[in-house]
XYZ file of N, CA and C in Angstrom:
849
model
N 0.951 -1.122 -0.112
C -0.102 -0.234 0.139
C 0.821 1.295 -0.318
N 2.181 1.467 1.135
C 2.974 2.372 0.919
C 3.150 2.756 -0.529
N 3.730 1.822 -0.737
C 4.364 2.058 -2.877
C 3.463 2.167 -3.716
N 2.027 2.036 -2.943
C 1.380 2.574 -4.260
C 0.865 4.183 -3.542
N 1.192 4.373 -2.862
C 0.929 5.660 -2.671
C 1.990 6.673 -2.905
N 2.647 6.193 -2.709
C 4.077 6.604 -3.143
C 3.914 6.931 -4.576
N 3.533 5.959 -5.081
C 3.725 6.202 -6.936
C 2.491 6.951 -7.257
N 1.359 7.449 -6.796
C 0.574 8.286 -6.671
C 0.979 10.067 -6.297
N 2.215 9.758 -6.015
C 2.547 11.076 -5.369
C 3.435 11.720 -6.247
N 4.228 10.657 -7.424
C 5.199 10.819 -7.760
C 4.439 11.804 -9.457
N 5.588 12.754 -9.917
C 5.025 14.081 -10.658
C 5.470 12.942 -12.222
N 5.696 11.907 -12.142
C 5.016 11.258 -13.465
C 3.486 10.549 -13.665
N 2.968 9.997 -12.639
C 2.532 9.333 -12.289
C 1.005 10.722 -12.609
N 1.129 12.350 -11.996
C 0.045 13.359 -12.656
C 0.170 13.922 -14.162
N 1.761 13.728 -14.531
C 1.624 14.042 -15.954
C 1.057 13.236 -16.960
N 1.314 11.436 -16.545
C 0.511 10.748 -17.517
C -0.966 10.973 -17.445
N -1.213 11.513 -16.185
C -3.040 11.271 -16.095
C -3.085 12.655 -16.577
N -2.677 13.797 -16.630
C -3.354 15.026 -16.853
C -3.091 14.436 -18.944
N -2.462 13.925 -19.152
C -1.746 13.653 -20.629
C -3.136 13.043 -20.867
N -3.415 12.075 -20.919
C -4.497 10.710 -20.634
C -5.588 11.279 -20.598
N -5.704 12.253 -19.551
C -6.789 12.656 -19.522
C -7.409 13.874 -20.519
N -6.752 14.540 -20.960
C -6.838 15.757 -22.451
C -6.956 15.371 -23.139
N -6.329 13.758 -23.416
C -5.983 13.455 -24.944
C -7.606 13.130 -25.204
N -7.995 12.531 -24.044
C -9.861 11.387 -23.321
C -10.298 13.026 -24.067
N -10.492 14.283 -23.316
C -11.134 15.369 -23.884
C -11.653 15.613 -24.868
N -10.283 15.701 -25.912
C -10.300 16.043 -27.235
C -10.709 15.100 -28.096
N -10.256 13.267 -27.994
C -11.340 12.510 -28.541
C -13.251 12.981 -28.345
N -13.053 13.024 -27.459
C -15.074 13.112 -26.853
C -15.007 14.188 -27.673
N -14.346 15.341 -27.221
C -15.118 16.443 -27.989
C -15.149 16.533 -29.392
N -14.304 15.480 -30.335
C -14.573 15.299 -31.680
C -15.626 15.179 -32.174
N -15.864 13.663 -31.511
C -16.769 12.806 -31.668
C -18.137 13.282 -31.156
N -18.410 14.366 -30.237
C -19.440 15.283 -30.142
C -19.802 15.976 -31.594
N -18.678 16.340 -31.610
C -18.833 17.332 -32.618
C -19.279 16.903 -34.300
N -18.824 15.427 -34.346
C -19.088 14.736 -35.626
C -19.997 14.199 -35.603
N -20.834 14.212 -34.126
C -22.021 13.985 -33.854
C -23.021 14.645 -33.837
N -22.958 15.877 -33.657
C -23.896 17.053 -33.721
C -23.800 17.722 -35.149
N -22.611 17.387 -35.775
C -22.838 17.745 -37.107
C -23.911 16.960 -38.241
N -23.788 15.596 -38.153
C -24.799 14.392 -38.607
C -26.026 14.020 -37.887
N -26.465 14.508 -36.529
C -27.635 14.533 -36.228
C -28.124 15.761 -36.032
N -27.558 16.991 -36.134
C -28.411 18.324 -36.023
C -27.931 18.679 -34.244
N -28.472 17.506 -33.849
C -28.202 18.293 -32.112
C -28.388 16.765 -31.161
N -27.915 16.925 -30.029
C -27.399 16.133 -29.067
C -28.266 15.829 -27.923
N -29.089 14.935 -27.023
C -29.985 15.043 -26.367
C -29.702 15.576 -24.927
N -28.329 15.589 -24.401
C -27.899 16.137 -23.674
C -26.836 16.816 -24.164
N -26.925 18.403 -23.167
C -26.382 19.995 -24.184
C -25.612 20.222 -22.624
N -24.848 21.576 -22.043
C -24.303 22.008 -21.315
C -24.133 21.972 -20.649
N -24.285 21.938 -18.750
C -23.639 21.680 -18.108
C -23.789 20.112 -17.467
N -24.375 19.603 -18.084
C -24.989 17.831 -17.404
C -23.718 17.114 -18.753
N -24.065 17.603 -20.068
C -22.153 17.298 -20.933
C -21.117 17.160 -20.153
N -21.016 18.349 -19.864
C -19.518 18.922 -19.981
C -19.684 17.969 -18.506
N -19.754 17.448 -17.332
C -19.632 16.968 -16.324
C -20.033 15.732 -16.772
N -20.585 15.014 -18.122
C -20.316 13.659 -18.259
C -19.036 13.139 -18.764
N -18.289 14.582 -19.901
C -17.183 14.666 -20.419
C -16.078 14.815 -19.335
N -16.200 15.327 -18.143
C -14.880 15.144 -17.466
C -14.905 14.072 -16.667
N -16.485 13.205 -16.240
C -16.176 11.554 -15.565
C -15.670 11.406 -16.452
N -15.754 10.591 -17.680
C -15.262 10.034 -18.315
C -13.610 10.106 -18.753
N -13.388 11.034 -18.828
C -11.949 11.706 -19.158
C -10.890 11.413 -17.887
N -11.835 11.867 -16.735
C -10.862 11.565 -15.746
C -11.062 10.341 -15.016
N -11.596 9.150 -15.718
C -11.424 8.156 -15.128
C -10.801 7.215 -16.242
N -10.978 8.050 -17.901
C -10.232 7.417 -18.929
C -8.377 7.284 -18.227
N -8.237 8.924 -17.813
C -6.645 9.334 -16.892
C -6.335 7.993 -15.973
N -7.032 7.994 -15.065
C -6.829 7.204 -13.964
C -6.150 5.872 -13.829
N -7.395 5.464 -15.644
C -6.723 3.642 -15.534
C -5.784 3.860 -16.432
N -5.644 4.839 -17.096
C -3.976 4.735 -18.033
C -2.869 4.847 -17.239
N -3.307 5.619 -16.042
C -2.106 6.419 -15.194
C -2.075 5.600 -14.075
N -2.557 4.605 -13.835
C -2.539 4.563 -12.672
C -1.458 2.939 -12.520
N -0.669 3.355 -11.034
C 0.592 2.244 -11.593
C -0.181 0.933 -11.208
N 0.719 0.622 -12.159
C 0.710 -1.595 -12.529
C 2.253 -2.179 -12.449
N 2.366 -3.772 -12.152
C 3.370 -4.218 -12.080
C 4.340 -3.869 -13.866
N 5.365 -3.530 -13.472
C 6.257 -3.737 -14.837
C 6.816 -5.282 -15.707
N 5.764 -5.542 -16.331
C 6.104 -6.658 -17.195
C 5.383 -6.987 -18.617
N 6.027 -7.884 -18.606
C 5.606 -8.114 -20.577
C 5.870 -9.492 -20.993
N 4.746 -10.145 -21.436
C 5.033 -11.396 -21.503
C 5.385 -11.191 -23.344
N 5.731 -12.226 -23.828
C 6.130 -12.470 -25.047
C 5.444 -13.539 -25.728
N 5.608 -13.712 -27.098
C 5.015 -14.869 -27.870
C 6.320 -15.200 -28.501
N 7.146 -14.155 -28.556
C 8.326 -14.603 -30.048
C 9.523 -13.567 -29.647
N 10.303 -14.754 -29.057
C 10.117 -15.734 -27.678
C 9.144 -15.917 -26.743
N 9.072 -16.457 -25.969
C 8.414 -17.401 -25.442
C 8.670 -16.778 -24.425
N 8.558 -15.970 -23.368
C 9.345 -15.582 -22.158
C 8.479 -14.332 -22.143
N 8.977 -13.710 -20.560
C 8.304 -12.977 -19.618
C 9.550 -12.246 -18.711
N 8.887 -10.673 -18.843
C 10.177 -10.018 -18.704
C 9.329 -9.178 -17.572
N 10.276 -9.164 -16.081
C 9.866 -8.440 -15.206
C 10.176 -7.658 -14.943
N 10.545 -6.162 -13.753
C 11.060 -5.498 -13.169
C 10.611 -5.389 -11.862
N 11.435 -5.919 -10.952
C 10.200 -5.314 -9.686
C 11.358 -4.858 -8.369
N 10.611 -4.187 -7.817
C 11.683 -3.975 -6.010
C 11.584 -4.781 -5.395
N 12.668 -5.161 -4.593
C 12.605 -6.127 -3.466
C 14.534 -6.566 -3.065
N 14.190 -7.387 -2.484
C 15.550 -8.529 -2.242
C 15.788 -9.100 -2.829
N 16.671 -9.112 -3.663
C 17.764 -9.964 -4.854
C 17.718 -11.784 -4.532
N 18.130 -11.522 -2.798
C 18.136 -13.255 -2.103
C 16.962 -13.764 -1.685
N 15.951 -12.948 -1.397
C 14.384 -13.388 -1.340
C 13.447 -14.252 -2.451
N 14.141 -14.084 -3.885
C 13.571 -14.547 -4.909
C 13.678 -16.554 -4.970
N 12.654 -16.786 -5.659
C 12.851 -18.293 -5.369
C 12.540 -18.324 -7.079
N 14.138 -18.235 -7.443
C 14.534 -18.486 -8.931
C 15.944 -18.774 -8.655
N 16.763 -18.641 -9.771
C 18.275 -18.676 -9.932
C 18.387 -16.685 -9.820
N 19.560 -17.401 -9.485
C 19.815 -15.546 -8.801
C 20.983 -15.440 -9.776
N 21.695 -14.306 -10.024
C 22.573 -13.626 -10.772
C 23.456 -13.223 -10.074
N 25.303 -13.503 -9.670
C 25.398 -12.555 -8.497
C 26.800 -12.274 -9.554
N 27.084 -10.828 -9.616
C 28.334 -10.394 -10.283
C 29.398 -10.200 -9.328
N 30.461 -10.225 -9.768
C 31.923 -10.518 -9.576
C 32.637 -9.894 -10.386
N 33.929 -10.201 -9.782
C 35.211 -9.559 -11.245
C 35.682 -11.021 -11.514
N 36.875 -10.737 -12.701
C 37.181 -11.690 -13.492
C 38.010 -12.457 -12.223
N 38.639 -12.070 -11.408
C 39.844 -13.129 -10.049
C 39.077 -13.926 -9.810
N 37.366 -13.610 -9.520
C 36.407 -14.453 -8.652
C 37.027 -14.588 -6.474
N 37.467 -13.161 -6.838
C 37.663 -13.127 -5.218
C 36.851 -12.774 -4.127
N 36.619 -13.185 -3.212
C 35.833 -13.513 -1.961
C 35.477 -12.788 -0.772
N 37.507 -12.728 -0.662
C 37.586 -11.498 0.814
C 36.587 -10.952 0.938
N 35.822 -10.467 2.122
C 34.758 -9.149 2.506
C 35.696 -8.904 4.200
N 35.816 -7.381 4.088
C 35.486 -6.500 3.586
C 36.377 -5.883 2.902
N 38.147 -6.841 2.521
C 39.494 -6.567 2.174
C 39.129 -6.226 0.543
N 38.631 -7.287 0.448
C 38.779 -6.917 -1.224
C 37.186 -6.406 -1.377
N 36.357 -7.188 -1.470
C 35.025 -6.863 -1.879
C 34.161 -6.440 -0.361
N 33.239 -5.276 -1.568
C 32.345 -4.728 -0.176
C 31.277 -5.537 0.562
N 31.243 -4.915 1.748
C 30.217 -5.943 2.444
C 28.788 -5.781 1.961
N 28.439 -4.738 1.833
C 27.348 -4.197 1.036
C 26.865 -4.581 -0.034
N 27.948 -5.053 -0.940
C 27.656 -5.076 -2.457
C 26.768 -6.788 -2.905
N 26.432 -6.844 -3.982
C 25.739 -8.002 -4.018
C 26.559 -9.116 -3.501
N 27.819 -9.245 -3.507
C 28.525 -10.755 -3.956
C 28.412 -10.854 -2.635
N 29.178 -9.070 -1.711
C 29.301 -9.348 -0.182
C 27.726 -10.024 0.684
N 26.565 -9.646 -0.166
C 25.452 -10.098 0.856
C 25.311 -11.318 0.421
N 25.646 -11.764 -0.937
C 25.389 -13.487 -1.167
C 25.935 -14.392 0.255
N 27.675 -13.829 0.137
C 28.299 -14.464 0.950
C 27.483 -14.811 2.439
N 27.337 -13.240 2.703
C 26.632 -13.251 4.131
C 25.735 -14.043 4.229
N 24.675 -13.986 3.030
C 23.175 -14.455 3.014
C 23.150 -15.766 2.660
N 23.715 -16.452 2.093
C 23.417 -17.415 1.334
C 24.837 -18.866 1.722
N 25.785 -18.121 2.442
C 27.027 -19.434 3.196
C 27.320 -18.710 4.474
N 26.387 -17.393 4.959
C 26.695 -17.339 6.192
C 27.997 -16.796 6.744
N 28.338 -16.065 5.766
C 29.555 -15.773 5.763
C 30.724 -16.669 5.850
N 30.686 -17.968 5.032
C 31.850 -19.042 5.312
C 32.159 -18.432 3.599
N 33.828 -17.890 3.683
C 34.245 -17.524 3.050
C 35.417 -18.829 2.128
N 35.411 -19.810 3.352
C 36.103 -21.091 2.395
C 34.935 -21.620 1.689
N 33.838 -22.014 2.286
C 32.931 -22.458 1.209
C 32.645 -22.215 0.283
N 32.883 -20.589 -0.050
C 32.272 -20.354 -1.159
C 33.343 -20.552 -2.197
N 35.040 -20.059 -1.771
C 35.957 -20.476 -1.971
C 36.187 -22.226 -2.891
N 35.396 -23.121 -2.217
C 35.919 -24.697 -2.002
C 34.963 -25.037 -4.008
N 33.797 -24.326 -3.587
C 32.406 -24.183 -4.856
C 33.183 -23.229 -5.763
N 33.897 -21.943 -5.794
C 33.908 -21.171 -7.076
C 35.089 -21.751 -7.679
N 36.048 -22.736 -7.203
C 37.353 -23.377 -7.689
C 36.604 -24.759 -8.469
N 35.334 -25.473 -7.781
C 34.983 -26.363 -8.700
C 34.346 -26.187 -9.653
N 33.407 -24.704 -9.726
C 33.063 -24.244 -11.125
C 33.741 -23.999 -12.005
N 35.122 -23.453 -11.781
C 36.008 -22.909 -12.709
C 37.136 -23.736 -12.699
N 36.955 -24.880 -12.657
C 37.982 -26.280 -12.727
C 37.145 -26.925 -14.295
N 38.620 -26.004 -15.232
C 38.424 -26.788 -16.751
C 37.755 -25.305 -17.139
N 37.606 -24.612 -16.859
C 37.535 -22.613 -17.810
C 38.798 -22.844 -17.721
N 39.764 -21.794 -18.767
C 40.398 -21.435 -19.331
C 41.062 -19.852 -18.520
N 42.357 -20.066 -18.016
C 42.860 -18.717 -17.197
C 43.528 -17.973 -17.979
N 42.955 -16.754 -18.574
C 43.448 -16.107 -19.226
C 44.880 -14.769 -19.045
N 45.247 -14.891 -17.886
C 46.510 -14.236 -16.880
C 46.741 -14.323 -15.411
N 47.005 -14.060 -15.121
C 47.709 -14.033 -13.734
C 48.089 -12.289 -13.557
N 48.193 -12.061 -12.085
C 48.134 -10.777 -12.228
C 48.512 -10.962 -10.299
N 49.459 -9.826 -9.824
C 50.507 -9.794 -8.468
C 49.494 -8.673 -8.016
N 48.923 -9.658 -7.076
C 48.035 -8.235 -5.692
C 47.697 -9.388 -4.938
N 47.052 -8.938 -3.723
C 46.383 -9.546 -2.283
C 45.597 -10.190 -2.896
N 45.155 -11.440 -2.582
C 43.910 -11.958 -2.749
C 44.391 -13.103 -3.999
N 43.141 -13.523 -4.807
C 43.426 -14.453 -5.874
C 44.291 -13.842 -6.776
N 45.264 -14.622 -8.074
C 46.079 -13.773 -9.047
C 45.265 -14.339 -10.344
N 44.508 -15.534 -10.215
C 43.991 -15.944 -11.928
C 43.030 -15.617 -12.513
N 43.332 -15.084 -13.144
C 42.165 -13.787 -14.180
C 41.425 -14.647 -15.278
N 39.920 -14.969 -15.089
C 39.402 -15.661 -16.333
C 38.716 -14.911 -17.016
N 39.014 -13.440 -16.850
C 38.649 -12.727 -18.082
C 36.983 -12.484 -17.755
N 36.557 -10.768 -18.387
C 35.499 -10.746 -18.058
C 34.159 -11.336 -19.161
N 33.270 -11.758 -18.449
C 32.670 -12.965 -19.137
C 32.349 -14.635 -18.474
N 33.558 -14.281 -17.767
C 33.303 -16.302 -17.090
C 32.355 -16.346 -16.268
N 31.838 -17.364 -16.243
C 30.713 -17.285 -15.763
C 30.385 -19.001 -14.802
N 30.860 -19.168 -13.457
C 31.043 -19.935 -12.104
C 29.160 -20.474 -11.941
N 29.546 -21.400 -12.194
C 27.405 -22.051 -11.832
C 27.943 -22.889 -10.208
N 26.788 -22.333 -9.588
C 26.793 -22.859 -8.108
C 25.714 -23.228 -8.119
N 25.631 -24.751 -7.360
C 24.055 -24.982 -6.773
C 23.429 -24.081 -5.328
N 22.302 -23.536 -5.662
C 21.692 -23.047 -3.733
C 20.328 -23.457 -4.274
N 20.554 -24.997 -2.878
C 19.251 -25.795 -2.963
C 18.739 -26.315 -4.203
N 17.622 -26.130 -4.856
C 17.121 -26.841 -5.960
C 17.476 -25.160 -7.265
N 17.711 -24.519 -6.737
C 18.434 -23.430 -7.851
C 19.844 -23.609 -8.081
N 20.160 -22.035 -8.696
C 21.838 -22.448 -9.162
C 21.489 -20.283 -8.801
N 23.626 -20.573 -8.763
C 23.511 -18.915 -8.633
C 24.957 -18.978 -9.645
N 24.506 -17.870 -10.496
C 25.446 -17.698 -11.475
C 26.317 -16.581 -11.284
N 27.579 -16.616 -10.742
C 28.300 -16.008 -10.532
C 29.309 -15.343 -12.067
N 28.811 -14.119 -12.130
C 29.188 -13.302 -13.526
C 30.162 -12.838 -13.570
N 31.461 -12.724 -14.107
C 32.117 -11.504 -13.657
C 32.271 -10.339 -14.870
N 31.942 -9.474 -14.775
C 31.737 -8.651 -15.684
C 32.550 -7.288 -15.318
N 33.712 -7.292 -14.646
C 34.428 -6.228 -14.381
C 35.550 -6.762 -14.238
N 36.776 -5.983 -14.068
C 38.347 -6.709 -14.208
C 38.708 -6.226 -13.412
N 39.823 -6.676 -12.497
C 40.338 -6.461 -11.241
C 41.740 -5.994 -11.533
N 42.679 -4.992 -11.264
C 43.763 -4.555 -11.325
C 44.370 -5.137 -10.048
N 45.897 -4.456 -10.481
C 46.869 -4.572 -9.096
C 46.723 -4.241 -7.559
N 46.036 -3.111 -7.654
C 45.345 -2.195 -6.770
C 44.198 -3.218 -5.802
N 43.472 -4.415 -6.819
C 41.945 -4.673 -5.634
C 41.638 -3.705 -6.256
N 41.376 -3.069 -7.676
C 40.193 -1.889 -8.207
C 39.115 -2.707 -9.206
N 37.934 -2.890 -8.954
C 37.079 -3.694 -10.454
C 36.603 -2.275 -11.124
N 36.843 -3.065 -12.253
C 36.479 -1.511 -13.173
C 35.419 -2.630 -14.331
N 34.268 -1.332 -15.060
C 34.308 -2.740 -16.307
C 33.751 -1.341 -17.573
N 33.554 -1.699 -18.520
C 33.074 -1.384 -19.468
C 31.595 -1.550 -19.964
N 30.862 -0.602 -20.597
C 29.423 -1.059 -21.244
C 29.732 -2.123 -22.479
N 30.871 -2.159 -22.688
C 31.111 -3.377 -23.865
C 31.425 -4.825 -23.041
N 32.065 -4.321 -21.954
C 32.346 -5.365 -21.281
C 30.910 -6.599 -20.429
N 29.818 -5.192 -20.351
C 28.728 -6.274 -19.736
C 28.075 -6.863 -20.554
N 28.197 -6.200 -21.591
C 27.262 -6.626 -22.940
C 27.938 -8.051 -22.905
N 29.311 -8.189 -22.997
C 29.804 -9.430 -23.761
C 29.695 -10.157 -22.178
N 29.392 -9.880 -21.184
C 29.172 -10.954 -19.973
C 28.022 -11.368 -19.792
N 27.186 -10.415 -20.035
C 25.620 -10.925 -20.776
C 25.158 -12.321 -21.455
N 25.984 -11.792 -22.763
C 25.929 -12.660 -23.366
C 26.157 -14.152 -22.778
N 27.134 -14.140 -22.466
C 28.020 -15.439 -21.366
C 26.852 -15.739 -20.762
N 26.556 -15.167 -19.687
C 25.203 -15.490 -18.847
C 24.087 -16.108 -19.707
N 23.278 -15.913 -20.229
C 22.596 -16.113 -21.054
C 22.510 -17.636 -21.519
N 23.904 -18.087 -22.634
C 24.097 -18.892 -22.875
C 24.537 -20.126 -22.081
N 25.603 -19.602 -20.546
C 25.459 -19.946 -19.480
C 23.676 -20.803 -18.782
N 23.261 -19.886 -18.588
C 21.850 -19.920 -18.827
C 20.673 -20.915 -18.967
N 20.817 -20.266 -20.431
C 20.114 -21.341 -21.458
C 20.519 -22.685 -21.223
N 22.046 -23.333 -21.016
C 22.835 -24.960 -21.075
C 22.066 -25.253 -19.356
N 22.098 -24.749 -18.962
C 22.047 -24.870 -17.181
C 20.396 -24.860 -16.509
N 20.094 -23.906 -16.986
C 18.973 -23.333 -16.016
C 17.556 -24.622 -16.074
N 17.324 -25.388 -17.635
C 15.964 -25.893 -17.758
C 14.819 -25.241 -17.903
N 15.072 -23.676 -18.273
C 13.988 -23.235 -18.317
C 13.512 -22.204 -17.286
N 14.372 -22.432 -15.789
C 13.661 -22.011 -15.039
C 14.007 -20.443 -14.617
N 13.158 -19.655 -13.970
C 13.404 -18.017 -13.866
C 14.620 -17.883 -13.024
N 15.005 -16.948 -13.851
C 16.540 -15.816 -13.264
C 15.940 -14.901 -12.569
N 16.864 -14.722 -12.062
C 16.545 -13.211 -11.568
C 18.237 -12.760 -10.796
N 18.183 -11.185 -11.870
C 19.227 -10.640 -11.886
C 19.294 -9.279 -10.965
N 20.361 -8.624 -10.808
C 20.379 -7.089 -10.121
C 20.380 -6.520 -11.036
N 20.234 -5.435 -11.157
C 20.690 -4.316 -11.570
C 22.457 -4.016 -11.647
N 22.884 -4.330 -12.788
C 24.214 -4.561 -13.268
C 25.109 -2.904 -13.748
N 26.372 -2.422 -12.862
C 26.692 -1.333 -13.105
C 27.265 -0.220 -12.095
N 26.482 -0.661 -11.126
C 26.946 0.453 -10.018
C 28.060 -0.563 -9.138
N 27.958 0.437 -8.285
C 28.974 -0.152 -7.383
C 30.735 -0.471 -7.897
N 31.503 -1.230 -7.075
C 32.554 -1.131 -7.628
C 33.245 -1.204 -9.055
N 32.000 -1.683 -9.765
C 32.497 -1.606 -11.112
C 32.101 0.295 -11.563
N 31.901 0.531 -10.917
C 32.279 2.119 -11.162
C 31.659 2.766 -12.537
N 30.702 2.348 -12.485
C 29.445 2.683 -14.302
C 28.540 3.119 -13.947
N 28.450 3.790 -12.855
C 26.537 4.152 -11.953
C 26.407 5.661 -12.880
N 27.855 6.065 -12.984
C 27.750 7.772 -14.130
C 27.606 6.940 -15.390
N 28.099 6.088 -15.637
C 27.831 6.141 -17.227
C 26.516 5.161 -17.609
N 26.570 4.257 -16.342
C 25.031 3.573 -16.675
C 24.554 3.752 -15.397
N 23.285 4.794 -15.387
C 22.306 4.478 -14.260
C 21.934 3.673 -14.262
N 20.481 2.974 -12.815
C 19.944 2.154 -13.475
C 18.558 1.692 -14.408
N 18.638 3.147 -14.758
C 17.543 3.022 -15.453
C 18.144 2.644 -17.112
N 19.050 3.058 -17.351
C 19.756 2.714 -19.232
C 20.282 1.452 -18.613
N 20.963 1.043 -17.018
C 21.081 -0.365 -16.684
C 20.221 -1.750 -17.165
N 18.600 -1.054 -16.614
C 17.899 -2.563 -16.770
C 17.795 -2.530 -18.990
N 17.478 -1.361 -18.782
C 17.494 -1.401 -20.928
C 18.619 -2.338 -21.111
N 19.760 -1.894 -20.678
C 20.757 -2.832 -21.685
C 20.684 -4.100 -21.486
N 20.080 -4.567 -20.050
C 19.977 -5.991 -19.467
C 19.055 -6.720 -20.404
N 17.589 -5.767 -20.813
C 16.500 -6.409 -21.577
C 17.099 -6.166 -22.776
N 17.801 -5.535 -23.427
C 18.364 -5.597 -24.925
C 18.835 -6.880 -25.046
N 20.279 -7.115 -24.175
C 21.076 -8.560 -24.471
C 19.905 -9.911 -24.156
N 19.009 -10.045 -23.149
C 18.532 -10.973 -22.927
C 17.170 -11.340 -23.833
N 16.746 -10.190 -24.638
C 15.776 -10.463 -25.869
C 16.493 -10.661 -27.153
N 17.538 -10.277 -27.749
C 18.911 -10.511 -28.534
C 19.040 -12.105 -28.130
N 19.184 -12.470 -27.349
C 20.160 -14.007 -26.492
C 18.840 -14.614 -27.073
N 17.471 -14.403 -26.667
C 16.119 -15.495 -26.576
C 16.077 -15.540 -27.995
N 15.769 -14.344 -28.683
C 15.579 -14.464 -29.951
C 16.573 -15.348 -30.989
N 17.509 -16.102 -30.264
C 18.685 -16.966 -31.184
C 17.974 -18.477 -30.625
N 18.043 -18.550 -29.509
C 17.552 -19.794 -29.162
C 17.153 -19.616 -27.247
N 16.089 -20.473 -26.735
C 15.315 -19.605 -25.526
C 16.817 -20.090 -24.374
N 16.169 -19.314 -24.031
C 17.471 -18.764 -22.701
C 16.260 -19.567 -21.218
N 15.111 -18.740 -20.823
C 14.443 -18.805 -20.084
C 13.245 -18.912 -19.834
N 11.817 -19.390 -19.036
C 11.026 -18.711 -19.026
C 10.621 -17.434 -18.386
N 11.480 -16.686 -17.637
C 11.260 -15.318 -17.058
C 11.969 -15.171 -16.664
N 12.321 -13.883 -16.892
C 13.802 -12.713 -16.627
C 12.820 -11.513 -15.796
N 13.363 -11.771 -14.246
C 13.217 -11.041 -13.130
C 14.221 -10.030 -12.491
N 13.843 -8.626 -13.092
C 15.252 -7.970 -12.829
C 14.347 -7.356 -11.447
N 15.828 -7.464 -10.699
C 15.369 -6.634 -8.789
C 16.256 -5.886 -8.713
N 15.454 -4.556 -8.295
C 15.601 -3.496 -8.402
C 15.998 -3.478 -6.722
N 17.160 -2.537 -6.124
C 16.788 -2.290 -4.791
C 15.710 -1.467 -4.465
N 15.232 -1.223 -3.851
C 13.874 -0.171 -3.093
C 14.440 1.796 -3.598
N 15.496 1.754 -2.834
C 16.441 2.954 -3.477
C 16.100 3.578 -4.567
N 16.336 2.749 -5.605
C 16.818 2.685 -6.964
C 15.545 3.097 -7.850
N 14.441 1.601 -7.359
C 13.420 1.439 -8.047
C 12.401 2.927 -7.755
N 12.281 3.497 -6.563
C 11.719 4.582 -6.305
C 11.833 5.129 -7.424
N 13.057 5.919 -8.252
C 13.914 6.650 -8.824
C 13.560 6.136 -10.452
N 12.821 5.326 -10.845
C 12.770 4.638 -12.271
C 11.594 5.350 -12.360
N 11.319 5.638 -14.155
C 10.715 5.948 -14.664
C 9.939 4.757 -15.111
N 9.231 4.120 -14.114
C 8.522 2.980 -14.451
C 7.574 2.838 -16.226
N 6.924 4.415 -15.899
C 5.792 4.031 -17.588
C 6.832 3.780 -18.502
N 8.572 4.415 -18.482
C 8.763 4.539 -19.768
C 9.811 3.492 -19.590
N 9.922 2.541 -18.679
C 10.264 1.037 -18.929
C 9.325 -0.246 -19.193
N 7.885 0.402 -18.506
C 6.532 -0.532 -19.274
C 6.424 0.115 -20.739
N 6.616 1.279 -21.295
C 7.011 1.580 -23.026
C 8.014 0.268 -23.399
N 9.230 0.868 -22.971
C 10.058 -0.106 -23.539
C 10.004 -1.496 -23.287
N 9.428 -1.963 -22.430
C 9.310 -3.567 -22.537
C 8.572 -4.159 -23.252
N 6.846 -3.298 -24.024
C 6.247 -3.801 -24.682
C 6.924 -3.111 -26.418
N 7.945 -2.390 -26.547
C 8.548 -1.992 -27.788
C 9.442 -3.169 -28.542
N 9.344 -4.350 -27.296
C 10.590 -5.307 -27.380
C 9.471 -6.221 -28.087
N 8.293 -6.254 -28.075
C 7.588 -7.374 -29.000
C 8.146 -7.355 -30.577
N 8.094 -8.420 -31.339
C 8.063 -8.279 -32.989
C 7.131 -7.731 -32.978
N 6.993 -7.181 -34.138
C 6.320 -5.980 -34.865
C 5.659 -7.006 -35.907
């Protein structure tokens, strides 16, 4: 309920409400003028007619502008995308966790405690770094080490786009390397690197998820240092486009759920995002 009240207070809601209401007034005025021209007179005129127009227009504006879930179903490919406010680790689905190409896990010395990966360590592994390291090492076995680096922590680099797939009960965790670590243990990424890493992610999800839904956080903030280049709104569009392009080649999963932190969700232009999701349907 509090989310709905917040939505109704935003300027985006009132802007869209006024646009739709005045659009309805315009359409009704044209229809009434055409009716008057054809039949010569209207059964209702004056204030009663004005009140009816006002009620109909306001009702239409409310229906069009009323906050709704940001969700879109697609027939080709057969999948669904939704953008939700919430807790990534409370999702009953496969989960994507962003990481760096060395798959470092040390919190807080290298990985920030409040990052998605730091939360994954605490929430899913109870802070047991050794267990997470063992599972990551097993998942990365056989994958190509692209380089080594001299620094504190892990020194083997697997490259941007590497994916370590772990089990999490009946679901999977996809540790996705979308940033590159340097000698100072600073992780950095680029839009191109994120695009390539997402392509690798969808390939892995398609191969291992058996159609099960996957939840992904907004990618590009935090230690990747892309929040200024790619704010949440743009990051979401980036993820959606990458997923849809991959899904048109072969099925990735039945549902993509982009989970947005409440702080960022409240700043999203939700109407624009819904329009963007709708625009991704094949014409």
